[in-house]
Amino acid sequence: MRTALMLLMLLGLASIPGSLIPQTRVDPNAVINWQTAHPDLTRIYTKLDLFTVYGSPWFSAVYLLLMVSLIGCIVPRVRVYWRAVRARPPRVPRNLQRLPASITTMTSLPARAVAEHASRLLQRARYRVDVVEEADGGFAVAAQRGYLREAGNLLFHVSLLAVLVAFAVGDMFGYKGSVNIVSGQTFTNTREAYDDYAPGSLFSADRLAGFNLKLNDFKVNYLTSGPELGQPTSFRADVTYSTPSGASPTNIALEVNHPLSIDGTDVFLTGNGYAPEITVRDGDGKVVYSGPTVFLPTSSTYASWGVIKAPDASPTQLGFEGQFLPTYATAPGVGPYSAFPNALAPTLSLTAFTGDLGLGSGVPQSVYSLTKTHLTQVRNNAGKPLTLTIALGQTRKLPGGIGSVRFDGLRRYARLQIASSPASPLALTAVVLALLGLIGSLYVRPRRIWIRARATAGQTELELAGLDQRDGPARGAALTKVLNDLTAELTTDVTGASE
Amino acid sequence: MNAVQYSHFSNTAIMSAAIIYCLAMTAHITEWALTRTPVAEPALPREYVSTASTPTPTQIAAEPVPQSYRKDLAGHLGVSLTAVAFLLHVAGVVSRGLAAGRVPWGNMYEFTITGTAVAVGTYLVWLRFQPVRWLGLAMTGFTVVLLMVAVLLLDVPAGPLVPALQSYWLYIHVTAAMIATGSFTVGALVTAMYLIRSRAETAGRTKGLGSRLPDADTIDALAYQIHAFAFPVWTFAALIAGPIWAKYAWGRYWGWDPKEVWAFITWVAYAAYLHARATAGWRGRKAAYLALAGFAALWFNFIGVNFFISGLHSYAGK
Ligand code: HEM
């Protein structure tokens, strides 16, 4: 118990840092921002796994030790419990008046009748009861209940283990991925199609369910008045999916909190944003980039960040980065911003770069950032960094005849999380069992009651005593009441006459 | 009434409730003050004097004492005022829900007013089964402070829920979390009283706050009773209903989001409290501190995490 207690406290403490420091698996962008802001601490923190606390060796060590201690505690207890569960109630102590709660009274009923009556009453109250005739002709009744407390306790702790095992199994045999699908586009469930793909260590990509999913349309509603102006009230993705076995494609609306399940794989709507359709031409007027481009929202009004790379442009490669603003607005001192999440005045605000995008170097690059080591920012005629502000339908030319950008159209995209977690029914069952066990372990009250009935001087002397095995003296009141009620029944019930 | 009127009514009801809680608190302070000098007031008729022989510190608090008249009057007044304030408080919570057109726990302000209402409700229900009126002062004081914090610092206008919160699991999860929070809160107040009493007993004090409380063992058993109720409810709310809802809303059961982490820390701290009560050398005051640690984690989760840490669950408003 002492070890378990220490480990529990340690587990609580060990969980704290991960809630204060951004975690890679929870919010990778926040981690990058934090690391940029604290370059000195980053090295130390990375060494201490402080950006991946919940997968770190030291955190795992704490909960594995807890598991070991749990197993070490459960195994011996199962045997003890098995013996206890079949044990008879302990024999009636010689001196009942020495117990914390006891009553002595006289009755005219015969001792045997009283003992048998007591036995019946207690059995009805789900006590396990033994009646013995004592050497002096008296009768002793020993009763005990609450055997299930220990069972509940064991069930709870065993189920905790089962939950952890289920999570481990789910992690190993499942996978999780996410993808941004622009409306009008189709996603095919293969490893390559994912933006992020995180398989469990024992999951292989050929077990991915083979389905296609097309995003037909994405609808959003926002509050257009009131203090929460601009807050979304609903997101809906109209999708069509088809499976190799399924007959015809199915249309369905995917909403937040209403996931779709296809052959054991769950599809969740977890985000959305804008994908402006952009065409880039190079100095020769050749189209070197074209199509909807996913911009990642950075604010609640959907000001979004995106990047365009045109490696085939000549005379020089072209790169762009900047914002998409669904409702363009400016204010002095703030610069351009988005005033509302809907596309009321959609505008791109981009800066341009020439030079070498670094795509041939073999180092993998994110599609959401430019590697600027070999790039030069394009400047306007006055020599200042150039910002292209392009409203929907407009074209902007780059100075020096090196190319142009056109904002052709606007689409929305949906961010889908797709996952298979095979052990979740097991985990759910285990959690429910744990709760039942917990309730048993906290609410079942083990209690012993002893009664002795002995003939004296033509009457029967009746002694009752009880013991609540938990919670100390404050339970006394409840126990006293039980004994009083029992005494009243035993001394009146059979004949209807009181003593 | 329309939404604006409901909202206005709600604010008025909450303010009035806070004022009446203040009055209730005053009545309980009077009750305590009257307990201070157990041997005073010799003018009372003989029958009212306790028949106990030499009063020990324990008996002073537990047995009826001569001036119990006025003390009782003040105590009853405190409870009645608390009940009145509670009704207004509930009216404020309900009308807030009507104003927003949904359950009244979509942001921190609402969570705080609803959470305190559940705590007071738990206390009043409990009062029917156990003699826990000595909790009245702590209960009303705590409620007044939290309502003031809610009104002055956390208030945001009522509005609808963002899509991630639109699920019936929200109702199940937050209802359970609310009930657990209310009972843990009462539990923490009882535990605080236990610590005061237990120190007074160790020091053998016959004056001061501690001497007016029931004996430490009794308080400890009551503290266990309420925690043993709250713990399974919290287990259900935070570790069953929460993950199920998270699965629907975000596609994963458990993601170590700060809010989840603190719910987990809360759970672990209370589990440690339950273990400590069964561990030699940890029973009593050390266990009590663990319960208070759990309570600190619980409220940090509802207020601190929203302010200091951002995550999926942040519904702090601006
Ligand atoms: C290292 C692992 C653990 C061990 C060895 C362990 C051991 C025990 C033992 C021996 C008891 C029985 C106490 C008694 O009968 O008086 C107990 C009770 C309990 N344990 Fe654990 N436990 C462990 C982990 C946990 C965890 C992780 C939790 C949940 C957070 C937990 C929650 C409980 C609860 C709620 C009780 C009931 C306490 C009561 O009866 O008041 N235990 N544990």
Short mmCIF file of N, CA, C and O in Angstrom, two decimals, chain A residues 1-2 4-6 8-9 11-12 15-16 18-20 26 54 59 149 156-157 160 167 176 223 227-228 231-235 256-259 266 268-270 417 419 421 424 428 431-432 435 438-439 441-443 445 470-471 473-475, chain B residues 157-167 217-218 221 224-225 228-229 231-232 235-236 239-240 244-245 247-253 255-258 261-262 264-265 267-268 271-272 274-282 290 300 309 318:
data_model
loop_
_atom_site.label_atom_id
_atom_site.label_comp_id
_atom_site.label_asym_id
_atom_site.label_seq_id
_atom_site.Cartn_x
_atom_site.Cartn_y
_atom_site.Cartn_z
N MET A 1 0.83 -1.20 0.00
CA MET A 1 0.00 0.00 0.00
C MET A 1 0.86 1.25 0.00
O MET A 1 0.59 2.20 -0.72
N ARG A 2 1.90 1.22 0.83
CA ARG A 2 2.72 2.41 0.92
C ARG A 2 3.40 2.71 -0.42
O ARG A 2 3.38 3.85 -0.89
N ALA A 4 2.35 1.74 -3.36
CA ALA A 4 1.33 2.17 -4.32
C ALA A 4 0.99 3.64 -4.10
O ALA A 4 0.85 4.41 -5.06
N LEU A 5 0.90 4.02 -2.84
CA LEU A 5 0.56 5.42 -2.53
C LEU A 5 1.62 6.37 -3.05
O LEU A 5 1.32 7.37 -3.70
N MET A 6 2.89 6.00 -2.80
CA MET A 6 3.99 6.83 -3.28
C MET A 6 3.95 6.94 -4.81
O MET A 6 4.11 8.02 -5.38
N LEU A 8 1.45 6.52 -6.81
CA LEU A 8 0.29 7.32 -7.25
C LEU A 8 0.62 8.80 -7.17
O LEU A 8 0.35 9.57 -8.09
N MET A 9 1.22 9.21 -6.05
CA MET A 9 1.55 10.63 -5.89
C MET A 9 2.58 11.04 -6.95
O MET A 9 2.49 12.11 -7.53
N LEU A 11 2.94 9.70 -9.88
CA LEU A 11 2.27 9.76 -11.18
C LEU A 11 1.57 11.10 -11.35
O LEU A 11 1.62 11.72 -12.42
N GLY A 12 0.92 11.56 -10.28
CA GLY A 12 0.26 12.86 -10.33
C GLY A 12 1.26 13.97 -10.62
O GLY A 12 1.06 14.79 -11.52
N SER A 15 2.68 14.04 -14.15
CA SER A 15 1.79 14.49 -15.23
C SER A 15 1.78 16.01 -15.37
O SER A 15 1.32 16.52 -16.38
N ILE A 16 2.24 16.72 -14.34
CA ILE A 16 2.08 18.17 -14.37
C ILE A 16 2.86 18.87 -15.49
O ILE A 16 2.27 19.65 -16.23
N GLY A 18 3.72 18.20 -18.42
CA GLY A 18 3.15 18.09 -19.76
C GLY A 18 1.94 18.97 -19.99
O GLY A 18 1.54 19.20 -21.13
N SER A 19 1.34 19.47 -18.89
CA SER A 19 0.20 20.36 -19.08
C SER A 19 0.65 21.81 -19.17
O SER A 19 -0.10 22.68 -19.59
N LEU A 20 1.89 22.09 -18.74
CA LEU A 20 2.37 23.47 -18.73
C LEU A 20 3.26 23.77 -19.94
O LEU A 20 3.35 24.90 -20.38
N VAL A 26 0.24 16.84 -28.89
CA VAL A 26 -1.02 17.54 -28.68
C VAL A 26 -1.13 18.72 -29.64
O VAL A 26 -2.15 18.89 -30.31
N TYR A 54 4.36 12.39 -22.15
CA TYR A 54 3.55 11.19 -21.89
C TYR A 54 4.03 9.97 -22.64
O TYR A 54 3.49 8.88 -22.45
N PHE A 59 8.28 8.99 -17.65
CA PHE A 59 6.85 8.89 -17.32
C PHE A 59 6.40 7.43 -17.40
O PHE A 59 5.71 6.93 -16.52
N ARG A 149 -17.13 -6.51 -0.78
CA ARG A 149 -16.28 -5.32 -0.79
C ARG A 149 -14.93 -5.64 -1.41
O ARG A 149 -14.47 -4.97 -2.32
N PHE A 156 -11.95 -3.73 -9.41
CA PHE A 156 -11.52 -2.39 -9.80
C PHE A 156 -10.06 -2.39 -10.23
O PHE A 156 -9.71 -1.92 -11.31
N HIS A 157 -9.20 -2.94 -9.40
CA HIS A 157 -7.78 -2.88 -9.71
C HIS A 157 -7.42 -3.72 -10.93
O HIS A 157 -6.61 -3.31 -11.76
N LEU A 160 -8.40 -1.84 -13.97
CA LEU A 160 -7.44 -0.78 -14.31
C LEU A 160 -6.32 -1.34 -15.18
O LEU A 160 -5.92 -0.73 -16.18
N PHE A 167 -5.34 -0.11 -23.97
CA PHE A 167 -4.77 1.06 -24.63
C PHE A 167 -3.49 0.69 -25.37
O PHE A 167 -3.27 1.13 -26.50
N LYS A 176 -3.58 6.08 -36.86
CA LYS A 176 -4.27 7.35 -36.82
C LYS A 176 -3.66 8.22 -37.91
O LYS A 176 -2.44 8.19 -38.08
N LEU A 223 -22.50 32.91 -36.32
CA LEU A 223 -23.39 33.93 -35.76
C LEU A 223 -23.09 35.24 -36.46
O LEU A 223 -21.93 35.64 -36.57
N PRO A 227 -22.99 39.44 -29.26
CA PRO A 227 -21.64 39.60 -28.72
C PRO A 227 -20.66 38.53 -29.22
O PRO A 227 -19.47 38.76 -29.26
N GLU A 228 -21.17 37.34 -29.59
CA GLU A 228 -20.28 36.27 -30.04
C GLU A 228 -20.19 36.26 -31.55
O GLU A 228 -19.99 35.21 -32.15
N GLN A 231 -18.74 33.55 -34.18
CA GLN A 231 -18.55 32.22 -33.62
C GLN A 231 -19.28 31.20 -34.48
O GLN A 231 -20.42 31.40 -34.86
N PRO A 232 -18.61 30.09 -34.82
CA PRO A 232 -19.29 29.11 -35.66
C PRO A 232 -20.39 28.40 -34.87
O PRO A 232 -20.26 28.16 -33.67
N THR A 233 -21.50 28.09 -35.53
CA THR A 233 -22.55 27.31 -34.87
C THR A 233 -22.69 25.93 -35.48
O THR A 233 -23.22 25.04 -34.84
N SER A 234 -22.24 25.74 -36.71
CA SER A 234 -22.26 24.38 -37.25
C SER A 234 -21.26 24.24 -38.38
O SER A 234 -20.97 25.19 -39.11
N PHE A 235 -20.71 23.03 -38.46
CA PHE A 235 -19.83 22.66 -39.57
C PHE A 235 -20.44 21.41 -40.19
O PHE A 235 -20.84 20.51 -39.46
N VAL A 256 -19.18 17.55 -36.79
CA VAL A 256 -18.44 17.44 -35.53
C VAL A 256 -19.34 16.67 -34.57
O VAL A 256 -20.54 16.90 -34.50
N ASN A 257 -18.78 15.73 -33.84
CA ASN A 257 -19.53 14.87 -32.92
C ASN A 257 -20.36 13.80 -33.62
O ASN A 257 -21.05 13.03 -32.96
N HIS A 258 -20.34 13.76 -34.95
CA HIS A 258 -21.05 12.69 -35.66
C HIS A 258 -20.12 12.03 -36.66
O HIS A 258 -20.17 12.31 -37.85
N PRO A 259 -19.23 11.18 -36.17
CA PRO A 259 -18.27 10.56 -37.06
C PRO A 259 -18.92 9.50 -37.95
O PRO A 259 -20.05 9.10 -37.74
N ASP A 266 -12.79 4.75 -38.41
CA ASP A 266 -13.62 5.90 -38.09
C ASP A 266 -13.09 7.15 -38.76
O ASP A 266 -11.88 7.40 -38.80
N PHE A 268 -13.47 11.26 -38.68
CA PHE A 268 -13.96 12.37 -37.87
C PHE A 268 -13.69 13.68 -38.58
O PHE A 268 -12.62 13.84 -39.19
N LEU A 269 -14.62 14.59 -38.45
CA LEU A 269 -14.39 15.94 -38.95
C LEU A 269 -13.74 16.72 -37.81
O LEU A 269 -14.35 16.93 -36.76
N THR A 270 -12.49 17.14 -38.00
CA THR A 270 -11.83 17.83 -36.88
C THR A 270 -11.41 19.25 -37.20
O THR A 270 -10.92 19.95 -36.33
N GLN A 417 -9.86 13.42 -39.53
CA GLN A 417 -9.00 12.52 -38.79
C GLN A 417 -9.53 11.12 -39.03
O GLN A 417 -10.73 10.87 -38.88
N ALA A 419 -9.03 7.03 -38.20
CA ALA A 419 -8.35 6.19 -37.22
C ALA A 419 -9.02 4.84 -37.10
O ALA A 419 -10.22 4.70 -37.32
N SER A 421 -9.08 1.97 -34.05
CA SER A 421 -8.60 1.65 -32.70
C SER A 421 -9.25 0.35 -32.25
O SER A 421 -10.30 0.36 -31.62
N SER A 424 -10.82 -0.72 -28.60
CA SER A 424 -11.64 0.18 -27.80
C SER A 424 -12.85 -0.49 -27.13
O SER A 424 -13.22 -0.10 -26.03
N LEU A 428 -13.49 -0.06 -23.17
CA LEU A 428 -14.76 0.43 -22.63
C LEU A 428 -15.33 -0.55 -21.61
O LEU A 428 -15.76 -0.15 -20.51
N VAL A 431 -13.38 -0.32 -18.43
CA VAL A 431 -13.64 0.89 -17.66
C VAL A 431 -14.97 0.77 -16.91
O VAL A 431 -15.09 1.16 -15.75
N VAL A 432 -15.97 0.20 -17.59
CA VAL A 432 -17.27 0.05 -16.93
C VAL A 432 -17.15 -0.92 -15.75
O VAL A 432 -17.67 -0.67 -14.66
N LEU A 435 -15.60 0.73 -12.85
CA LEU A 435 -16.52 1.60 -12.12
C LEU A 435 -17.42 0.76 -11.19
O LEU A 435 -17.64 1.13 -10.03
N LEU A 438 -15.42 -0.33 -8.30
CA LEU A 438 -15.16 0.81 -7.41
C LEU A 438 -16.36 1.06 -6.51
O LEU A 438 -16.23 1.27 -5.30
N ILE A 439 -17.53 1.02 -7.13
CA ILE A 439 -18.74 1.27 -6.34
C ILE A 439 -18.88 0.20 -5.26
O ILE A 439 -19.15 0.48 -4.10
N SER A 441 -16.47 -1.52 -3.95
CA SER A 441 -15.43 -1.40 -2.93
C SER A 441 -15.68 -0.22 -2.01
O SER A 441 -15.23 -0.21 -0.87
N LEU A 442 -16.40 0.79 -2.48
CA LEU A 442 -16.63 1.95 -1.60
C LEU A 442 -17.94 1.84 -0.82
O LEU A 442 -18.07 2.43 0.26
N TYR A 443 -18.91 1.13 -1.38
CA TYR A 443 -20.22 1.17 -0.72
C TYR A 443 -20.61 -0.10 0.01
O TYR A 443 -21.49 -0.07 0.86
N ARG A 445 -20.51 -2.44 2.84
CA ARG A 445 -19.98 -2.24 4.19
C ARG A 445 -19.91 -3.58 4.91
O ARG A 445 -20.95 -4.12 5.28
N ARG A 470 -15.25 -1.09 8.93
CA ARG A 470 -14.57 0.05 8.33
C ARG A 470 -15.09 1.34 8.92
O ARG A 470 -16.13 1.38 9.56
N ASP A 471 -14.31 2.38 8.66
CA ASP A 471 -14.78 3.74 8.89
C ASP A 471 -14.89 4.14 10.36
O ASP A 471 -15.44 5.19 10.66
N PRO A 473 -15.33 4.85 14.45
CA PRO A 473 -16.39 5.03 15.43
C PRO A 473 -17.63 5.74 14.91
O PRO A 473 -18.73 5.52 15.42
N ALA A 474 -17.48 6.56 13.86
CA ALA A 474 -18.63 7.36 13.45
C ALA A 474 -19.75 6.51 12.89
O ALA A 474 -20.89 6.96 12.78
N ARG A 475 -19.42 5.27 12.47
CA ARG A 475 -20.47 4.39 12.00
C ARG A 475 -21.34 3.89 13.16
O ARG A 475 -22.37 3.28 12.94
N PRO B 157 -21.27 37.32 -21.76
CA PRO B 157 -22.68 37.23 -22.14
C PRO B 157 -23.04 35.81 -22.58
O PRO B 157 -22.20 35.07 -23.07
N ALA B 158 -24.31 35.47 -22.38
CA ALA B 158 -24.76 34.14 -22.77
C ALA B 158 -24.77 34.00 -24.28
O ALA B 158 -25.15 34.92 -24.99
N GLY B 159 -24.32 32.87 -24.79
CA GLY B 159 -24.32 32.63 -26.23
C GLY B 159 -24.40 31.15 -26.49
O GLY B 159 -24.27 30.35 -25.56
N PRO B 160 -24.59 30.74 -27.75
CA PRO B 160 -24.69 29.31 -28.04
C PRO B 160 -23.33 28.62 -27.99
O PRO B 160 -22.31 29.26 -27.84
N LEU B 161 -23.34 27.30 -28.12
CA LEU B 161 -22.11 26.53 -28.02
C LEU B 161 -21.42 26.40 -29.36
O LEU B 161 -22.05 26.34 -30.41
N VAL B 162 -20.08 26.32 -29.32
CA VAL B 162 -19.34 26.02 -30.54
C VAL B 162 -19.63 24.55 -30.90
O VAL B 162 -20.00 23.77 -30.04
N PRO B 163 -19.46 24.19 -32.19
CA PRO B 163 -19.90 22.86 -32.61
C PRO B 163 -19.33 21.71 -31.79
O PRO B 163 -20.03 20.73 -31.53
N ALA B 164 -18.06 21.81 -31.36
CA ALA B 164 -17.47 20.68 -30.63
C ALA B 164 -18.23 20.39 -29.35
O ALA B 164 -18.20 19.28 -28.83
N LEU B 165 -18.93 21.39 -28.82
CA LEU B 165 -19.65 21.19 -27.55
C LEU B 165 -21.09 20.75 -27.77
O LEU B 165 -21.82 20.54 -26.82
N GLN B 166 -21.48 20.61 -29.05
CA GLN B 166 -22.87 20.24 -29.30
C GLN B 166 -23.02 18.73 -29.36
O GLN B 166 -23.01 18.13 -30.42
N SER B 167 -23.16 18.11 -28.19
CA SER B 167 -23.28 16.66 -28.17
C SER B 167 -24.00 16.29 -26.89
O SER B 167 -23.81 16.95 -25.87
N ASP B 217 -12.62 12.43 14.68
CA ASP B 217 -12.96 11.15 14.05
C ASP B 217 -14.29 11.22 13.31
O ASP B 217 -14.45 10.67 12.22
N THR B 218 -15.25 11.92 13.95
CA THR B 218 -16.55 12.07 13.30
C THR B 218 -16.41 12.84 12.00
O THR B 218 -16.96 12.44 10.97
N ALA B 221 -14.81 10.73 9.28
CA ALA B 221 -15.71 9.75 8.67
C ALA B 221 -16.66 10.43 7.70
O ALA B 221 -16.96 9.89 6.63
N TYR B 224 -14.79 11.21 4.55
CA TYR B 224 -14.65 10.01 3.72
C TYR B 224 -15.95 9.71 3.00
O TYR B 224 -15.96 9.41 1.80
N GLN B 225 -17.05 9.84 3.72
CA GLN B 225 -18.36 9.54 3.14
C GLN B 225 -18.60 10.37 1.87
O GLN B 225 -18.98 9.83 0.82
N ALA B 228 -16.11 9.44 -0.90
CA ALA B 228 -16.42 8.13 -1.48
C ALA B 228 -17.62 8.22 -2.41
O ALA B 228 -17.77 7.41 -3.31
N PHE B 229 -18.46 9.23 -2.20
CA PHE B 229 -19.54 9.46 -3.16
C PHE B 229 -19.00 10.13 -4.42
O PHE B 229 -19.30 9.74 -5.55
N PHE B 231 -15.92 10.36 -5.67
CA PHE B 231 -14.86 9.74 -6.47
C PHE B 231 -15.38 8.90 -7.64
O PHE B 231 -14.94 9.09 -8.77
N PRO B 232 -16.34 7.99 -7.42
CA PRO B 232 -16.85 7.24 -8.57
C PRO B 232 -17.54 8.14 -9.59
O PRO B 232 -17.45 7.90 -10.79
N THR B 235 -14.83 9.61 -11.54
CA THR B 235 -14.27 8.57 -12.41
C THR B 235 -15.13 8.45 -13.66
O THR B 235 -14.63 8.41 -14.78
N PHE B 236 -16.43 8.42 -13.45
CA PHE B 236 -17.34 8.33 -14.59
C PHE B 236 -17.24 9.56 -15.48
O PHE B 236 -17.11 9.47 -16.70
N LEU B 239 -13.18 10.06 -16.70
CA LEU B 239 -12.43 8.98 -17.33
C LEU B 239 -13.30 8.06 -18.16
O LEU B 239 -12.79 7.14 -18.80
N ILE B 240 -14.60 8.25 -18.16
CA ILE B 240 -15.45 7.42 -19.02
C ILE B 240 -16.21 8.32 -20.00
O ILE B 240 -16.00 8.27 -21.20
N ILE B 244 -15.28 9.31 -24.05
CA ILE B 244 -16.22 8.89 -25.10
C ILE B 244 -16.63 10.10 -25.93
O ILE B 244 -16.63 10.08 -27.16
N TRP B 245 -16.91 11.19 -25.24
CA TRP B 245 -17.28 12.41 -25.95
C TRP B 245 -16.11 12.91 -26.81
O TRP B 245 -16.27 13.28 -27.98
N LYS B 247 -13.89 11.23 -28.15
CA LYS B 247 -13.77 10.37 -29.32
C LYS B 247 -14.69 10.88 -30.44
O LYS B 247 -14.28 10.97 -31.60
N TYR B 248 -15.91 11.22 -30.07
CA TYR B 248 -16.83 11.72 -31.09
C TYR B 248 -16.40 13.08 -31.63
O TYR B 248 -16.50 13.36 -32.82
N ALA B 249 -15.96 13.94 -30.73
CA ALA B 249 -15.68 15.31 -31.14
C ALA B 249 -14.34 15.45 -31.83
O ALA B 249 -14.20 16.18 -32.80
N TRP B 250 -13.33 14.77 -31.33
CA TRP B 250 -11.98 15.01 -31.83
C TRP B 250 -11.31 13.77 -32.39
O TRP B 250 -10.15 13.81 -32.78
N GLY B 251 -12.03 12.66 -32.37
CA GLY B 251 -11.46 11.48 -32.98
C GLY B 251 -10.45 10.73 -32.13
O GLY B 251 -9.72 9.90 -32.62
N ARG B 252 -10.37 11.03 -30.86
CA ARG B 252 -9.50 10.23 -29.98
C ARG B 252 -10.09 10.25 -28.59
O ARG B 252 -10.74 11.19 -28.18
N TYR B 253 -9.82 9.14 -27.85
CA TYR B 253 -10.35 9.06 -26.49
C TYR B 253 -9.61 9.98 -25.54
O TYR B 253 -10.19 10.69 -24.74
N GLY B 255 -6.10 12.47 -25.17
CA GLY B 255 -5.02 13.10 -25.92
C GLY B 255 -4.07 13.89 -25.07
O GLY B 255 -3.27 14.65 -25.58
N TRP B 256 -4.14 13.76 -23.75
CA TRP B 256 -3.27 14.53 -22.86
C TRP B 256 -3.36 16.03 -23.12
O TRP B 256 -2.38 16.75 -23.04
N ASP B 257 -4.51 16.50 -23.46
CA ASP B 257 -4.80 17.92 -23.51
C ASP B 257 -4.73 18.44 -22.06
O ASP B 257 -5.04 17.69 -21.13
N PRO B 258 -4.29 19.70 -21.84
CA PRO B 258 -4.12 20.17 -20.45
C PRO B 258 -5.33 19.91 -19.56
O PRO B 258 -5.20 19.52 -18.39
N VAL B 261 -5.27 16.36 -18.66
CA VAL B 261 -4.19 16.08 -17.72
C VAL B 261 -4.62 16.45 -16.30
O VAL B 261 -4.45 15.68 -15.36
N TRP B 262 -5.24 17.62 -16.15
CA TRP B 262 -5.61 18.04 -14.79
C TRP B 262 -6.77 17.23 -14.25
O TRP B 262 -6.86 17.01 -13.03
N PHE B 264 -7.04 14.14 -14.81
CA PHE B 264 -6.32 12.93 -14.41
C PHE B 264 -5.58 13.16 -13.09
O PHE B 264 -5.63 12.32 -12.19
N ILE B 265 -4.91 14.31 -12.97
CA ILE B 265 -4.19 14.61 -11.73
C ILE B 265 -5.18 14.65 -10.55
O ILE B 265 -4.91 14.12 -9.47
N TRP B 267 -7.94 13.06 -10.30
CA TRP B 267 -8.37 11.68 -10.03
C TRP B 267 -7.29 10.94 -9.23
O TRP B 267 -7.56 10.28 -8.24
N VAL B 268 -6.03 11.11 -9.68
CA VAL B 268 -4.93 10.43 -9.00
C VAL B 268 -4.80 10.93 -7.56
O VAL B 268 -4.59 10.15 -6.63
N ALA B 271 -7.49 9.39 -5.54
CA ALA B 271 -7.20 7.97 -5.35
C ALA B 271 -6.13 7.82 -4.27
O ALA B 271 -6.22 6.95 -3.39
N ALA B 272 -5.14 8.72 -4.30
CA ALA B 272 -4.11 8.68 -3.27
C ALA B 272 -4.72 8.94 -1.90
O ALA B 272 -4.36 8.29 -0.91
N LEU B 274 -7.76 8.15 -0.94
CA LEU B 274 -8.45 6.93 -0.51
C LEU B 274 -7.45 5.86 -0.05
O LEU B 274 -7.67 5.17 0.94
N HIS B 275 -6.34 5.76 -0.77
CA HIS B 275 -5.32 4.80 -0.34
C HIS B 275 -4.70 5.21 0.99
O HIS B 275 -4.44 4.38 1.84
N ALA B 276 -4.44 6.52 1.11
CA ALA B 276 -3.77 6.98 2.32
C ALA B 276 -4.59 6.65 3.56
O ALA B 276 -4.05 6.31 4.61
N ARG B 277 -5.91 6.73 3.42
CA ARG B 277 -6.75 6.44 4.58
C ARG B 277 -6.61 5.00 5.02
O ARG B 277 -6.95 4.65 6.14
N ALA B 278 -6.16 4.15 4.08
CA ALA B 278 -5.99 2.73 4.44
C ALA B 278 -4.54 2.37 4.68
O ALA B 278 -4.20 1.20 4.79
N THR B 279 -3.66 3.36 4.72
CA THR B 279 -2.23 3.09 4.88
C THR B 279 -1.76 3.55 6.24
O THR B 279 -1.96 4.72 6.59
N ALA B 280 -1.12 2.64 6.97
CA ALA B 280 -0.62 3.02 8.29
C ALA B 280 0.37 4.18 8.13
O ALA B 280 1.15 4.20 7.18
N GLY B 281 0.30 5.14 9.00
CA GLY B 281 1.22 6.26 8.95
C GLY B 281 0.74 7.39 8.05
O GLY B 281 1.30 8.47 8.04
N TRP B 282 -0.32 7.12 7.29
CA TRP B 282 -0.84 8.17 6.41
C TRP B 282 -2.26 8.56 6.77
O TRP B 282 -2.80 9.51 6.23
N LEU B 290 -3.89 15.28 1.16
CA LEU B 290 -4.03 14.75 -0.20
C LEU B 290 -5.40 15.11 -0.78
O LEU B 290 -5.52 15.45 -1.96
N PHE B 300 -8.22 24.27 -10.08
CA PHE B 300 -7.24 24.80 -11.02
C PHE B 300 -7.66 24.46 -12.44
O PHE B 300 -7.55 25.25 -13.37
N ILE B 309 -3.41 28.27 -19.78
CA ILE B 309 -2.96 27.27 -20.74
C ILE B 309 -4.01 27.20 -21.84
O ILE B 309 -5.19 27.24 -21.55
N LYS B 318 -13.37 35.71 -23.77
CA LYS B 318 -12.23 36.59 -24.00
C LYS B 318 -11.64 37.11 -22.69
O LYS B 318 -12.24 37.10 -21.68
#
